[in-house]
Coordinates of C-alpha atoms in Angstrom, one line a residue:
M1 CA -34.1 -42.3 -130.7
R2 CA -37.1 -40.5 -129.1
E3 CA -38.1 -37.1 -130.5
N4 CA -37.1 -35.1 -127.5
E5 CA -33.7 -36.8 -127.3
Q6 CA -33.0 -36.0 -131.0
S7 CA -34.0 -32.3 -130.3
D8 CA -31.7 -32.1 -127.3
L9 CA -28.8 -33.5 -129.4
Q10 CA -29.5 -31.0 -132.2
Q11 CA -29.4 -28.2 -129.7
F12 CA -26.1 -29.6 -128.2
H13 CA -24.3 -30.2 -131.5
G14 CA -26.0 -27.5 -133.5
E15 CA -27.0 -29.9 -136.3
D16 CA -28.8 -33.1 -137.1
P17 CA -27.0 -35.9 -135.2
H18 CA -27.9 -38.4 -138.0
K19 CA -25.5 -36.5 -140.2
L20 CA -22.7 -37.1 -137.7
G21 CA -20.9 -40.1 -136.4
H22 CA -21.9 -41.4 -133.0
F23 CA -21.5 -39.0 -130.0
G24 CA -21.6 -36.1 -132.4
H25 CA -18.3 -37.1 -134.1
T26 CA -17.8 -34.4 -136.7
D27 CA -15.5 -36.3 -139.2
P28 CA -17.2 -37.0 -142.6
P29 CA -18.9 -40.4 -142.5
V30 CA -17.3 -43.4 -144.3
Q31 CA -19.5 -44.2 -147.3
V32 CA -20.2 -47.9 -147.7
D33 CA -21.0 -49.0 -151.3
G34 CA -19.8 -52.6 -151.5
T35 CA -16.3 -51.8 -152.9
G36 CA -14.6 -52.4 -149.6
L37 CA -13.0 -50.6 -146.6
T38 CA -9.4 -49.6 -146.2
I39 CA -7.4 -49.9 -143.0
A40 CA -7.6 -46.1 -142.8
D41 CA -11.4 -46.3 -143.0
I42 CA -11.5 -49.0 -140.4
D43 CA -9.3 -46.9 -138.0
R44 CA -11.7 -43.9 -138.4
I45 CA -14.7 -46.1 -137.8
A46 CA -13.2 -47.6 -134.7
N47 CA -12.5 -44.1 -133.4
G48 CA -16.0 -42.8 -133.9
A49 CA -16.5 -41.8 -137.6
G50 CA -20.0 -42.4 -138.9
V51 CA -20.9 -44.8 -141.6
R52 CA -23.4 -44.2 -144.4
L53 CA -24.7 -46.7 -146.9
A54 CA -24.6 -45.4 -150.4
P55 CA -28.1 -45.0 -152.0
E56 CA -27.1 -47.0 -155.1
A57 CA -26.0 -49.9 -152.9
L58 CA -29.4 -49.9 -151.1
D59 CA -31.2 -49.9 -154.4
R60 CA -29.2 -52.9 -155.6
I61 CA -29.9 -54.7 -152.3
R62 CA -33.6 -54.2 -152.8
R63 CA -33.6 -55.4 -156.3
Q64 CA -31.5 -58.5 -155.5
H65 CA -33.6 -59.4 -152.5
R66 CA -36.6 -59.8 -154.8
Q67 CA -34.5 -61.9 -157.2
A68 CA -33.2 -64.1 -154.4
R69 CA -36.7 -64.8 -153.3
E70 CA -37.6 -65.9 -156.8
I71 CA -34.5 -68.1 -157.0
S72 CA -35.4 -69.7 -153.6
E73 CA -38.9 -70.6 -154.9
R74 CA -37.3 -72.6 -157.8
Q75 CA -34.5 -74.5 -156.1
P76 CA -33.5 -75.8 -152.6
V77 CA -31.5 -73.3 -150.6
Y78 CA -29.4 -74.3 -147.7
G79 CA -30.5 -72.7 -144.4
Q80 CA -33.8 -71.5 -145.9
S81 CA -35.5 -74.7 -147.2
T82 CA -33.2 -76.9 -145.1
G83 CA -31.6 -77.0 -141.7
V84 CA -27.9 -76.3 -141.3
G85 CA -24.8 -78.3 -140.4
A86 CA -25.7 -81.9 -139.6
N87 CA -29.3 -80.9 -140.2
R88 CA -28.7 -79.9 -143.8
F89 CA -30.8 -82.9 -145.0
V90 CA -33.8 -81.9 -142.9
Q91 CA -36.5 -80.1 -145.0
I92 CA -38.2 -77.1 -143.5
D93 CA -41.9 -76.6 -144.0
E94 CA -42.6 -73.6 -146.3
Q95 CA -45.2 -72.4 -143.7
D96 CA -42.7 -72.4 -140.9
G97 CA -42.2 -68.7 -140.3
D98 CA -40.0 -69.1 -137.2
H99 CA -37.2 -71.0 -138.8
G100 CA -35.0 -67.9 -139.2
L101 CA -35.4 -66.8 -135.6
R102 CA -34.7 -70.3 -134.3
L103 CA -31.5 -70.4 -136.3
L104 CA -30.4 -67.1 -134.8
R105 CA -31.4 -68.0 -131.2
S106 CA -29.6 -71.3 -131.4
H107 CA -26.4 -69.9 -132.9
A108 CA -26.1 -66.8 -130.6
A109 CA -24.0 -68.8 -128.1
D110 CA -20.6 -67.2 -127.4
A111 CA -18.4 -67.1 -124.3
G112 CA -15.2 -65.6 -122.9
S113 CA -14.3 -61.9 -122.5
G114 CA -16.1 -59.1 -124.1
V115 CA -15.0 -57.6 -127.4
P116 CA -14.0 -53.9 -127.1
A117 CA -16.6 -51.4 -128.5
E118 CA -14.1 -50.1 -131.1
T119 CA -13.8 -53.6 -132.6
V120 CA -17.5 -54.2 -132.5
R121 CA -18.0 -51.0 -134.5
V122 CA -15.5 -52.3 -137.1
M123 CA -17.2 -55.7 -137.2
L124 CA -20.6 -54.0 -137.9
A125 CA -19.1 -51.8 -140.6
I126 CA -17.3 -54.7 -142.3
R127 CA -20.6 -56.7 -142.3
L128 CA -22.4 -53.7 -143.8
S129 CA -19.8 -53.4 -146.5
Q130 CA -20.0 -57.1 -147.4
L131 CA -23.8 -57.0 -147.5
A132 CA -23.6 -54.0 -149.8
A133 CA -21.8 -56.3 -152.3
S134 CA -23.8 -58.6 -154.5
G135 CA -24.5 -62.1 -153.3
S136 CA -26.4 -62.3 -150.0
G137 CA -29.9 -61.7 -151.2
I138 CA -30.6 -60.3 -147.8
S139 CA -33.6 -58.1 -146.9
P140 CA -32.9 -54.4 -147.3
D141 CA -34.7 -53.9 -143.9
I142 CA -31.9 -55.8 -142.2
V143 CA -29.2 -53.8 -144.0
Q144 CA -30.8 -50.5 -143.0
G145 CA -31.2 -51.7 -139.5
L146 CA -27.5 -52.5 -139.4
E147 CA -26.7 -49.0 -140.7
R148 CA -28.9 -47.5 -137.9
M149 CA -27.2 -49.6 -135.3
L150 CA -23.8 -48.1 -136.3
R151 CA -25.2 -44.6 -136.6
D152 CA -26.8 -44.7 -133.1
D153 CA -23.8 -46.5 -131.7
A154 CA -26.3 -49.0 -130.2
L155 CA -23.8 -51.8 -130.1
P156 CA -24.5 -55.5 -129.3
T157 CA -22.5 -57.3 -126.6
I158 CA -20.1 -59.6 -128.3
R159 CA -17.7 -62.2 -126.7
T160 CA -14.5 -63.5 -128.0
V161 CA -15.0 -67.3 -127.9
G162 CA -17.1 -69.0 -130.5
G163 CA -15.4 -68.7 -133.9
I164 CA -13.1 -71.2 -135.5
G165 CA -12.3 -69.4 -138.8
T166 CA -15.4 -70.7 -140.7
A167 CA -17.7 -67.7 -140.1
D168 CA -18.4 -65.8 -136.9
L169 CA -21.8 -67.4 -136.4
A170 CA -22.1 -66.6 -132.7
A171 CA -21.1 -63.0 -132.9
L172 CA -23.3 -62.2 -135.9
A173 CA -26.3 -64.2 -134.5
S174 CA -26.0 -62.2 -131.3
T175 CA -25.9 -59.0 -133.4
A176 CA -29.0 -60.2 -135.3
L177 CA -30.9 -60.8 -132.0
A178 CA -30.0 -57.3 -130.9
L179 CA -31.3 -55.9 -134.2
H180 CA -34.5 -57.9 -133.6
G181 CA -34.8 -56.5 -130.1
E182 CA -34.1 -59.7 -128.2
R183 CA -30.6 -58.7 -126.9
P184 CA -29.7 -55.5 -125.2
T185 CA -27.5 -52.8 -126.9
T186 CA -25.2 -50.2 -125.4
R187 CA -27.6 -47.4 -126.4
P188 CA -31.2 -47.5 -127.4
L189 CA -31.9 -48.7 -131.0
A190 CA -34.1 -46.3 -133.0
A191 CA -36.1 -49.3 -134.4
T192 CA -35.8 -53.1 -134.5
V193 CA -36.1 -55.3 -137.6
P194 CA -37.8 -58.7 -138.1
F195 CA -35.7 -61.6 -139.3
G196 CA -37.2 -64.1 -141.7
R197 CA -35.7 -67.3 -143.1
D198 CA -34.5 -65.4 -146.1
S199 CA -32.1 -63.2 -144.0
A200 CA -31.1 -65.2 -140.9
L201 CA -28.3 -67.4 -142.3
P202 CA -27.2 -64.8 -144.9
F203 CA -26.6 -62.3 -142.0
M204 CA -24.5 -64.9 -140.1
S205 CA -22.5 -66.1 -143.0
S206 CA -19.4 -63.9 -142.5
S207 CA -16.1 -63.7 -140.7
A208 CA -16.6 -60.0 -139.9
L209 CA -15.5 -60.2 -136.3
T210 CA -12.3 -62.1 -137.2
L211 CA -11.6 -59.6 -139.9
A212 CA -12.3 -56.7 -137.5
R213 CA -9.9 -58.1 -135.0
A214 CA -7.3 -58.7 -137.6
A215 CA -7.6 -55.2 -139.1
R216 CA -7.4 -53.6 -135.7
S217 CA -4.3 -55.6 -134.8
L218 CA -2.7 -54.9 -138.1
A219 CA -3.3 -51.1 -137.8
R220 CA -1.7 -51.2 -134.4
L221 CA 1.3 -53.2 -135.5
R222 CA 1.9 -51.1 -138.6
E223 CA 2.3 -48.1 -136.3
L224 CA 4.5 -50.0 -133.8
E225 CA 6.6 -51.3 -136.6
R226 CA 7.3 -47.8 -138.1
S227 CA 8.1 -46.6 -134.5
S228 CA 10.6 -49.4 -134.3
R229 CA 12.6 -47.4 -136.9
V230 CA 13.0 -44.5 -134.6
V231 CA 13.8 -46.8 -131.7
A232 CA 16.5 -48.7 -133.6
A233 CA 18.0 -45.4 -134.9
L234 CA 18.3 -44.2 -131.3
S235 CA 20.0 -47.5 -130.4
A236 CA 22.3 -47.2 -133.4
T237 CA 23.3 -43.7 -132.2
A238 CA 23.9 -44.8 -128.6
V239 CA 26.3 -47.5 -129.7
R240 CA 27.9 -45.6 -132.7
A241 CA 26.7 -48.2 -135.2
N242 CA 28.2 -48.7 -138.6
R243 CA 25.7 -47.1 -140.9
Q244 CA 26.7 -49.3 -143.9
A245 CA 24.1 -51.8 -142.7
F246 CA 21.4 -49.3 -143.8
S247 CA 23.1 -48.3 -147.1
P248 CA 21.4 -48.4 -150.5
Q249 CA 23.7 -51.3 -151.3
A250 CA 22.5 -53.2 -148.3
G251 CA 18.9 -52.5 -149.2
R252 CA 19.5 -53.8 -152.8
A253 CA 21.2 -56.9 -151.5
A254 CA 18.2 -57.7 -149.3
V255 CA 16.2 -58.2 -152.5
I256 CA 12.7 -57.6 -151.0
P257 CA 11.3 -54.1 -151.6
A258 CA 10.2 -53.8 -148.0
A259 CA 13.8 -54.1 -146.8
T260 CA 14.8 -51.3 -149.2
R261 CA 12.0 -49.1 -147.7
V262 CA 13.2 -49.8 -144.2
A263 CA 16.8 -48.9 -145.2
E264 CA 15.7 -45.6 -146.7
E265 CA 13.8 -44.6 -143.5
M266 CA 16.9 -45.5 -141.4
R267 CA 19.1 -43.3 -143.6
E268 CA 16.6 -40.4 -143.2
L269 CA 16.9 -40.8 -139.4
L270 CA 20.7 -41.3 -139.3
E271 CA 21.6 -38.5 -141.7
D272 CA 24.7 -37.5 -139.8
E273 CA 28.0 -39.1 -140.8
S274 CA 29.4 -40.0 -137.4
E275 CA 32.4 -42.3 -137.3
P276 CA 31.4 -45.9 -136.5
A277 CA 32.8 -47.6 -133.5
R278 CA 33.2 -51.0 -135.2
I279 CA 33.6 -52.5 -138.7
Q280 CA 30.6 -54.8 -138.0
D281 CA 27.9 -54.6 -135.4
P282 CA 25.9 -57.5 -133.9
F283 CA 22.9 -58.8 -135.9
G284 CA 20.6 -56.6 -133.8
L285 CA 21.7 -53.7 -136.0
R286 CA 23.6 -55.3 -138.9
A287 CA 20.6 -57.5 -139.9
Y288 CA 17.9 -55.0 -138.9
I289 CA 16.7 -54.1 -142.4
Q290 CA 16.4 -57.8 -143.4
S291 CA 14.5 -58.7 -140.3
Q292 CA 12.2 -55.7 -140.3
G293 CA 11.7 -56.1 -144.1
A294 CA 10.3 -59.5 -143.4
V295 CA 7.9 -58.0 -140.9
V296 CA 6.8 -55.3 -143.2
E297 CA 6.3 -57.8 -146.0
A298 CA 4.2 -60.0 -143.8
M299 CA 2.1 -57.0 -142.9
D300 CA 1.6 -56.0 -146.5
R301 CA 0.5 -59.6 -147.3
L302 CA -2.1 -59.5 -144.6
L303 CA -3.2 -56.0 -145.6
N304 CA -3.7 -57.1 -149.2
L305 CA -6.1 -59.8 -147.9
V306 CA -8.0 -58.1 -145.2
E307 CA -9.0 -55.0 -147.2
P308 CA -10.5 -57.0 -150.2
L309 CA -12.3 -59.4 -147.7
T310 CA -14.3 -56.4 -146.4
S311 CA -16.2 -56.2 -149.7
V312 CA -16.5 -59.9 -150.8
A313 CA -19.8 -61.7 -150.6
Q314 CA -18.9 -65.1 -149.1
E315 CA -22.3 -66.1 -147.9
N316 CA -23.2 -69.7 -148.2
P317 CA -25.3 -70.1 -150.3
L318 CA -24.2 -67.3 -152.6
F319 CA -26.8 -65.9 -155.0
D320 CA -25.5 -65.5 -158.5
F321 CA -27.9 -63.1 -160.2
E322 CA -26.4 -63.5 -163.6
S323 CA -27.2 -67.3 -163.7
Q324 CA -30.2 -66.8 -161.5
S325 CA -29.1 -69.6 -159.1
A326 CA -28.0 -70.2 -155.6
V327 CA -24.4 -71.5 -155.4
H328 CA -23.4 -73.7 -152.4
H329 CA -19.7 -73.4 -151.7
G330 CA -17.0 -73.1 -149.0
G331 CA -15.9 -69.5 -149.4
F332 CA -16.4 -69.0 -145.6
H333 CA -13.3 -71.2 -144.9
Q334 CA -10.7 -68.6 -144.0
V335 CA -7.6 -70.7 -144.6
S336 CA -5.7 -67.9 -146.5
L337 CA -6.5 -65.4 -143.7
G338 CA -5.3 -67.8 -141.1
L339 CA -2.1 -68.5 -143.0
A340 CA -1.4 -64.7 -143.5
I341 CA -1.9 -64.0 -139.8
D342 CA 0.3 -66.9 -138.9
G343 CA 2.9 -65.5 -141.2
L344 CA 2.9 -62.2 -139.4
D345 CA 3.1 -63.8 -136.0
L346 CA 6.2 -65.7 -137.2
A347 CA 7.7 -62.6 -138.7
L348 CA 7.3 -60.7 -135.4
A349 CA 8.8 -63.7 -133.5
Q350 CA 11.9 -63.8 -135.7
S351 CA 12.4 -60.1 -135.1
A352 CA 12.3 -60.5 -131.3
P353 CA 15.9 -61.8 -130.8
L354 CA 17.3 -58.8 -132.7
V355 CA 15.4 -56.4 -130.4
M356 CA 16.8 -58.4 -127.5
S357 CA 20.3 -58.1 -129.1
R358 CA 20.0 -54.3 -129.2
I359 CA 18.8 -54.1 -125.6
T360 CA 21.8 -56.2 -124.6
M361 CA 24.2 -53.9 -126.5
L362 CA 22.7 -50.8 -124.8
H363 CA 23.4 -52.4 -121.4
D364 CA 27.0 -53.5 -122.2
P365 CA 29.9 -51.0 -121.4
A366 CA 31.8 -52.5 -124.3
Y367 CA 29.3 -50.9 -126.7
T368 CA 28.3 -47.7 -124.9
G369 CA 31.2 -46.8 -122.6
T370 CA 28.6 -46.3 -119.7
P371 CA 28.5 -48.3 -116.5
S372 CA 26.9 -51.8 -116.8
F373 CA 23.1 -51.8 -117.3
L374 CA 23.2 -48.0 -117.7
A375 CA 23.6 -47.6 -113.9
D376 CA 24.8 -44.5 -112.2
G377 CA 28.2 -45.9 -111.3
T378 CA 27.4 -46.7 -107.6
D379 CA 29.0 -50.0 -106.7
G380 CA 26.5 -52.8 -107.1
S381 CA 23.9 -50.6 -108.8
S382 CA 21.6 -52.6 -111.1
G383 CA 20.3 -49.8 -113.4
H384 CA 18.3 -51.4 -116.2
M385 CA 19.3 -55.0 -115.5
M386 CA 15.7 -56.2 -114.8
L387 CA 14.5 -54.7 -118.0
E388 CA 16.3 -57.5 -119.9
Y389 CA 14.2 -60.0 -117.9
I390 CA 11.0 -58.2 -118.9
A391 CA 12.1 -58.1 -122.6
A392 CA 13.0 -61.8 -122.4
S393 CA 9.6 -62.6 -121.0
A394 CA 7.9 -60.7 -123.7
M395 CA 10.0 -62.5 -126.3
A396 CA 9.0 -65.8 -124.9
Q397 CA 5.3 -64.8 -125.3
L398 CA 5.9 -63.7 -128.9
R399 CA 7.4 -67.1 -129.7
N400 CA 4.5 -68.9 -128.1
A401 CA 2.0 -66.8 -130.1
A402 CA 3.9 -67.7 -133.3
Q403 CA 3.0 -71.4 -133.1
P404 CA 0.9 -71.7 -136.3
A405 CA -2.8 -71.9 -135.6
S406 CA -3.3 -73.2 -139.1
M407 CA -1.7 -76.5 -138.1
N408 CA -4.8 -77.3 -135.9
T409 CA -8.1 -78.6 -137.0
V410 CA -11.4 -80.0 -135.5
V411 CA -14.4 -82.0 -136.7
L412 CA -17.8 -80.6 -135.9
S413 CA -21.5 -81.1 -136.4
Q414 CA -21.4 -84.9 -136.6
G415 CA -18.8 -84.7 -139.4
A416 CA -20.6 -82.3 -141.6
E417 CA -17.7 -79.8 -141.1
E418 CA -14.5 -81.8 -140.9
D419 CA -12.0 -79.0 -140.9
A420 CA -11.5 -75.5 -139.5
S421 CA -9.0 -72.8 -140.6
F422 CA -8.5 -71.6 -137.0
A423 CA -8.1 -68.0 -138.4
T424 CA -10.0 -66.8 -135.3
Q425 CA -7.4 -68.5 -133.0
A426 CA -4.6 -66.9 -135.1
V427 CA -6.1 -63.5 -134.4
D428 CA -6.1 -64.3 -130.7
Q429 CA -2.4 -65.0 -131.0
L430 CA -1.8 -61.8 -133.1
E431 CA -3.4 -59.7 -130.4
R432 CA -1.1 -61.2 -127.8
A433 CA 1.9 -60.8 -130.2
A434 CA 1.1 -57.1 -130.6
D435 CA 1.1 -56.6 -126.8
N436 CA 4.4 -58.3 -126.4
Y437 CA 6.0 -56.6 -129.4
Q438 CA 5.1 -53.2 -127.9
M439 CA 6.6 -54.3 -124.6
M440 CA 9.9 -55.3 -126.2
L441 CA 10.1 -52.0 -128.2
S442 CA 9.2 -50.0 -125.1
I443 CA 12.1 -51.5 -123.2
E444 CA 14.5 -50.8 -126.1
L445 CA 13.3 -47.2 -126.3
L446 CA 13.7 -46.7 -122.6
S447 CA 17.3 -48.0 -122.6
A448 CA 18.3 -46.2 -125.8
H449 CA 16.9 -42.9 -124.3
R450 CA 18.8 -43.4 -121.1
A451 CA 22.1 -44.3 -122.9
I452 CA 21.9 -41.2 -125.1
D453 CA 21.2 -39.1 -122.0
L454 CA 24.1 -40.5 -120.1
L455 CA 26.4 -40.1 -123.1
G456 CA 25.2 -36.5 -123.8
R457 CA 25.3 -37.6 -127.5
T458 CA 24.0 -35.3 -130.2
T459 CA 22.5 -36.6 -133.4
S460 CA 20.5 -35.8 -136.6
T461 CA 17.7 -33.3 -136.6
P462 CA 14.9 -36.0 -136.8
L463 CA 16.3 -38.0 -133.9
N464 CA 16.9 -34.8 -131.9
R465 CA 13.1 -34.4 -132.0
A466 CA 12.7 -37.9 -130.7
I467 CA 15.3 -37.2 -127.9
L468 CA 13.5 -34.0 -126.8
H469 CA 10.1 -35.8 -126.9
M470 CA 11.5 -38.6 -124.7
R471 CA 13.1 -36.2 -122.2
E472 CA 9.6 -34.8 -121.6
A473 CA 7.9 -38.1 -121.6
V474 CA 10.4 -40.0 -119.4
P475 CA 12.8 -37.8 -117.4
V476 CA 16.0 -39.7 -116.7
V477 CA 16.7 -40.6 -113.1
A478 CA 20.2 -41.9 -112.7
A479 CA 19.9 -43.6 -109.3
D480 CA 18.3 -47.0 -109.0
H481 CA 14.5 -46.5 -108.6
D482 CA 11.1 -48.1 -109.3
L483 CA 11.1 -48.7 -113.1
R484 CA 7.5 -49.5 -113.5
P485 CA 6.4 -45.9 -114.1
D486 CA 9.2 -45.5 -116.7
I487 CA 8.1 -48.6 -118.6
D488 CA 4.5 -47.4 -118.7
S489 CA 5.6 -43.9 -119.9
A490 CA 7.9 -45.4 -122.6
S491 CA 5.1 -47.6 -123.8
R492 CA 2.8 -44.6 -124.2
A493 CA 5.6 -42.6 -125.9
L494 CA 6.1 -45.4 -128.3
T495 CA 2.6 -45.1 -129.6
G496 CA 2.6 -42.4 -132.3
L497 CA 6.4 -42.0 -132.2
A498 CA 6.7 -42.7 -136.0
R499 CA 4.0 -40.2 -136.8
R500 CA 5.6 -37.6 -134.6
I501 CA 9.2 -38.1 -136.0
L502 CA 9.1 -39.7 -139.4
H503 CA 6.4 -37.5 -140.8
E504 CA 8.4 -34.5 -139.9
A505 CA 11.7 -35.9 -141.2

């Protein structure tokens, strides 16, 4: 940043902009020390919080960079004294000072659509956190340059196609070239950094982009899943469901702790003791805690993998400073991450038919006592009929996204790399699954809201807040009308519904 620009920012914000996040974000910065980032940290970073490297972490990086150089002088090191991939047997001349840059330039080949800025910020923060852990032997200049890139919000342009779950080489090589000054950034970089052979491959040896995309999708899905509790409770109220399906006994019978948590939250929302209309409801409500418990369990499993991976040194080779050696390994092979993402995709897909079941119940006079499809009673009126088609289309997309990416593989680099985890492709599918899961829940929310309005039904205090919120967000129009604006409004209302209702319950 030029001196006059810094002065202008200081006058505008009233303090040193380097003590803030980008764009003068006033939240305290997230400190990176190599112990990892939480999903909450990642959400803050995506939304503009600053990032600061802990001084002790930088001291450790400086010390270990010197040790790594000494180790490299004593033994062959992949990517430094050799080529990479099929070129791993090619020896590099010790005097070849351009080897590192050639690696970066040749590997910065990506394609497809652009990655959103929020996700790029998270990718950079995850890579900074990983480099703050022991193992890479990278130059401290590179790490400080990465910290500046985040601080200045001078983001590289990253595209989605290029990774296969064995390190995001293209994305991180592109980032390195931006740090070096060869690729443009969204805002000016305060300074560029040189890349030698001791830092080129270590910087690229990470799945930081795949992790960032997984973390962002997981944060979104965790919020949507909790909002599904409010939506299902509204549906249960509209059809006068039997509350025994959410009882402590039902929670215990489900065995998994996640289902017990889901049952507890449903009881908080359905605290009134209204008389049920039936002994047993369809599975959409009767099996809700079992189905959603499986979704929550899959989310917990992915969370317990993503957060630790933000602080693990998986560079190949990995410098072990205790034994003073470079260890060549396959830690970059993200098979567990791919399987965990596939598991969540499958869990979401198995929950979709029960969402569809609840929508069908809401549109059926046998369950609500209202005209078919929640219409206004005019002969031939369609009401919400077409919303079932939208929900079914979204369910089909959810099922397509649940085809396990981990079942695929590919052989690359003349057989040097004979398998891929396809974790990156699993993330693609997870992002699509999140879109369609939100669409299905939005349709259910819209129909439950309309059913309760038509019935004039009263309910518990927490759900009354949800009903009042929906009346403001999507005023009910009884006559047939263009439903697109209603769908969009319901989708917006769904986001944050759990925070608005459950936290106040």
